[in-house]
PDB file of C-alpha atoms in Angstrom:
ATOM      1  CA  UNK H   1      40.295 118.520 110.310  1.00 82.00           C
ATOM      2  CA  UNK H   2      42.546 121.559 110.348  1.00 82.00           C
ATOM      3  CA  UNK H   3      45.873 122.019 108.894  1.00 83.00           C
ATOM      4  CA  UNK H   4      48.026 123.951 106.364  1.00 84.00           C
ATOM      5  CA  UNK H   5      48.761 123.091 102.514  1.00 79.00           C
ATOM      6  CA  UNK H   6      51.226 124.735 100.499  1.00 78.00           C
ATOM      7  CA  UNK H   7      52.265 123.815  96.753  1.00 73.00           C
ATOM      8  CA  UNK H   8      54.922 121.540  97.835  1.00 74.00           C
ATOM      9  CA  UNK H   9      53.949 120.484 101.279  1.00 76.00           C
ATOM     10  CA  UNK H  10      51.615 120.597 104.059  1.00 77.00           C
ATOM     11  CA  UNK H  11      49.871 118.962 107.083  1.00 78.00           C
ATOM     12  CA  UNK H  12      46.604 118.065 108.002  1.00 81.00           C
ATOM     13  CA  UNK H  13      45.188 117.467 111.641  1.00 85.00           C
ATOM     14  CA  UNK H  14      41.900 115.126 111.820  1.00 85.00           C
ATOM     15  CA  UNK H  15      40.204 115.373 114.837  1.00 87.00           C
ATOM     16  CA  UNK H  16      36.578 114.471 116.705  1.00 86.00           C
ATOM     17  CA  UNK H  17      34.801 117.753 117.162  1.00 87.00           C
ATOM     18  CA  UNK H  18      34.551 119.210 120.562  1.00 90.00           C
ATOM     19  CA  UNK H  19      30.678 118.862 120.563  1.00 93.00           C
ATOM     20  CA  UNK H  20      30.767 115.021 119.546  1.00 88.00           C
ATOM     21  CA  UNK H  21      33.773 114.213 122.039  1.00 87.00           C
ATOM     22  CA  UNK H  22      30.938 115.155 124.935  1.00 91.00           C
ATOM     23  CA  UNK H  23      27.934 113.491 123.207  1.00 90.00           C
ATOM     24  CA  UNK H  24      30.696 110.631 123.171  1.00 89.00           C
ATOM     25  CA  UNK H  25      31.587 110.808 126.318  1.00 89.00           C
ATOM     26  CA  UNK H  26      27.601 110.876 127.911  1.00 91.00           C
ATOM     27  CA  UNK H  27      27.596 107.729 125.386  1.00 88.00           C
ATOM     28  CA  UNK H  28      29.878 106.017 127.353  1.00 88.00           C
ATOM     29  CA  UNK H  29      28.967 106.795 130.839  1.00 90.00           C
ATOM     30  CA  UNK H  30      25.754 104.672 130.201  1.00 90.00           C
ATOM     31  CA  UNK H  31      26.975 101.342 131.283  1.00 90.00           C
ATOM     32  CA  UNK H  32      28.501 103.092 134.742  1.00 89.00           C
ATOM     33  CA  UNK H  33      24.844 104.780 135.020  1.00 91.00           C
ATOM     34  CA  UNK H  34      22.856 101.564 134.688  1.00 86.00           C
ATOM     35  CA  UNK H  35      25.620  99.734 137.041  1.00 86.00           C
ATOM     36  CA  UNK H  36      24.920 102.156 139.871  1.00 87.00           C
ATOM     37  CA  UNK H  37      21.273 102.014 139.266  1.00 87.00           C
ATOM     38  CA  UNK H  38      21.304  97.849 139.653  1.00 83.00           C
ATOM     39  CA  UNK H  39      23.268  98.153 142.772  1.00 83.00           C
ATOM     40  CA  UNK H  40      20.817 100.397 144.250  1.00 85.00           C
ATOM     41  CA  UNK H  41      17.625  98.936 143.050  1.00 86.00           C
ATOM     42  CA  UNK H  42      18.457  95.389 143.050  1.00 71.00           C
ATOM     43  CA  UNK H  43      20.953  94.590 145.864  1.00 69.00           C
ATOM     44  CA  UNK H  44      19.923  90.959 146.609  1.00 74.00           C
ATOM     45  CA  UNK H  45      20.880  89.832 142.929  1.00 73.00           C
ATOM     46  CA  UNK H  46      24.238  91.684 142.256  1.00 72.00           C
ATOM     47  CA  UNK H  47      26.626  89.316 140.707  1.00 79.00           C
ATOM     48  CA  UNK H  48      30.747  90.806 140.679  1.00 82.00           C
ATOM     49  CA  UNK H  49      30.439  89.520 137.268  1.00 88.00           C
ATOM     50  CA  UNK H  50      28.159  92.355 136.205  1.00 84.00           C
ATOM     51  CA  UNK H  51      31.391  94.814 136.830  1.00 86.00           C
ATOM     52  CA  UNK H  52      33.317  93.233 134.334  1.00 91.00           C
ATOM     53  CA  UNK H  53      30.478  93.077 131.701  1.00 89.00           C
ATOM     54  CA  UNK H  54      30.285  97.004 132.608  1.00 89.00           C
ATOM     55  CA  UNK H  55      33.959  97.187 132.295  1.00 91.00           C
ATOM     56  CA  UNK H  56      33.850  95.641 128.406  1.00 91.00           C
ATOM     57  CA  UNK H  57      30.885  97.657 127.337  1.00 90.00           C
ATOM     58  CA  UNK H  58      32.512 100.500 128.014  1.00 90.00           C
ATOM     59  CA  UNK H  59      35.929  99.067 126.022  1.00 90.00           C
ATOM     60  CA  UNK H  60      33.773  98.169 123.186  1.00 90.00           C
ATOM     61  CA  UNK H  61      32.006 101.082 122.836  1.00 88.00           C
ATOM     62  CA  UNK H  62      35.380 103.245 122.781  1.00 88.00           C
ATOM     63  CA  UNK H  63      37.645 100.992 120.735  1.00 89.00           C
ATOM     64  CA  UNK H  64      35.154  99.080 118.459  1.00 89.00           C
ATOM     65  CA  UNK H  65      32.319 101.813 117.809  1.00 87.00           C
ATOM     66  CA  UNK H  66      34.268 105.217 118.506  1.00 87.00           C
ATOM     67  CA  UNK H  67      37.556 104.063 117.066  1.00 87.00           C
ATOM     68  CA  UNK H  68      36.834 102.228 114.037  1.00 90.00           C
ATOM     69  CA  UNK H  69      34.117 104.611 112.886  1.00 89.00           C
ATOM     70  CA  UNK H  70      36.716 107.424 113.430  1.00 89.00           C
ATOM     71  CA  UNK H  71      39.108 105.492 111.322  1.00 90.00           C
ATOM     72  CA  UNK H  72      36.608 105.304 108.574  1.00 91.00           C
ATOM     73  CA  UNK H  73      34.942 108.342 108.162  1.00 89.00           C
ATOM     74  CA  UNK H  74      38.549 110.273 109.082  1.00 88.00           C
ATOM     75  CA  UNK H  75      40.272 108.054 106.010  1.00 88.00           C
ATOM     76  CA  UNK H  76      37.248 108.952 103.805  1.00 91.00           C
ATOM     77  CA  UNK H  77      37.328 112.855 104.457  1.00 87.00           C
ATOM     78  CA  UNK H  78      41.196 112.621 103.615  1.00 84.00           C
ATOM     79  CA  UNK H  79      40.984 111.115 100.590  1.00 86.00           C
ATOM     80  CA  UNK H  80      38.029 113.511  99.594  1.00 88.00           C
ATOM     81  CA  UNK H  81      40.272 115.689 100.424  1.00 84.00           C
ATOM     82  CA  UNK H  82      42.768 114.512  98.401  1.00 82.00           C
ATOM     83  CA  UNK H  83      40.549 113.923  95.361  1.00 85.00           C
ATOM     84  CA  UNK H  84      39.495 117.752  95.765  1.00 84.00           C
ATOM     85  CA  UNK H  85      43.500 119.194  96.158  1.00 80.00           C
ATOM     86  CA  UNK H  86      44.216 116.431  93.361  1.00 80.00           C
ATOM     87  CA  UNK H  87      47.595 115.830  95.663  1.00 76.00           C
ATOM     88  CA  UNK H  88      49.277 112.409  97.201  1.00 74.00           C
ATOM     89  CA  UNK H  89      49.661 111.922 100.759  1.00 70.00           C
ATOM     90  CA  UNK H  90      53.008 111.207 102.099  1.00 70.00           C
ATOM     91  CA  UNK H  91      52.526 109.843 105.782  1.00 68.00           C
ATOM     92  CA  UNK H  92      54.833 111.609 108.172  1.00 67.00           C
ATOM     93  CA  UNK H  93      56.962 109.576 110.481  1.00 61.00           C
ATOM     94  CA  UNK H  94      56.462 111.217 113.709  1.00 55.00           C
TER      95      UNK H  94
END
């Protein structure tokens, strides 16, 4: 979390740390690496449906696991900050 808080107003920006972005990018590469290994090792039994499965795995990891975890953890962090500062949040419409 980064931002600036004054007595009247302020802003808080919540984002994923750069190290976690790298680690999550590596996690997203696992289905692609698995597909490449499968193509190189077992070309006789390759099915085109496996490409769809790989894409769905990447999308599921990105939007369900990472997206929901970030949403819930960032909301929890902001609520803790609000409790410490004893303030109420006003969402920015921008």
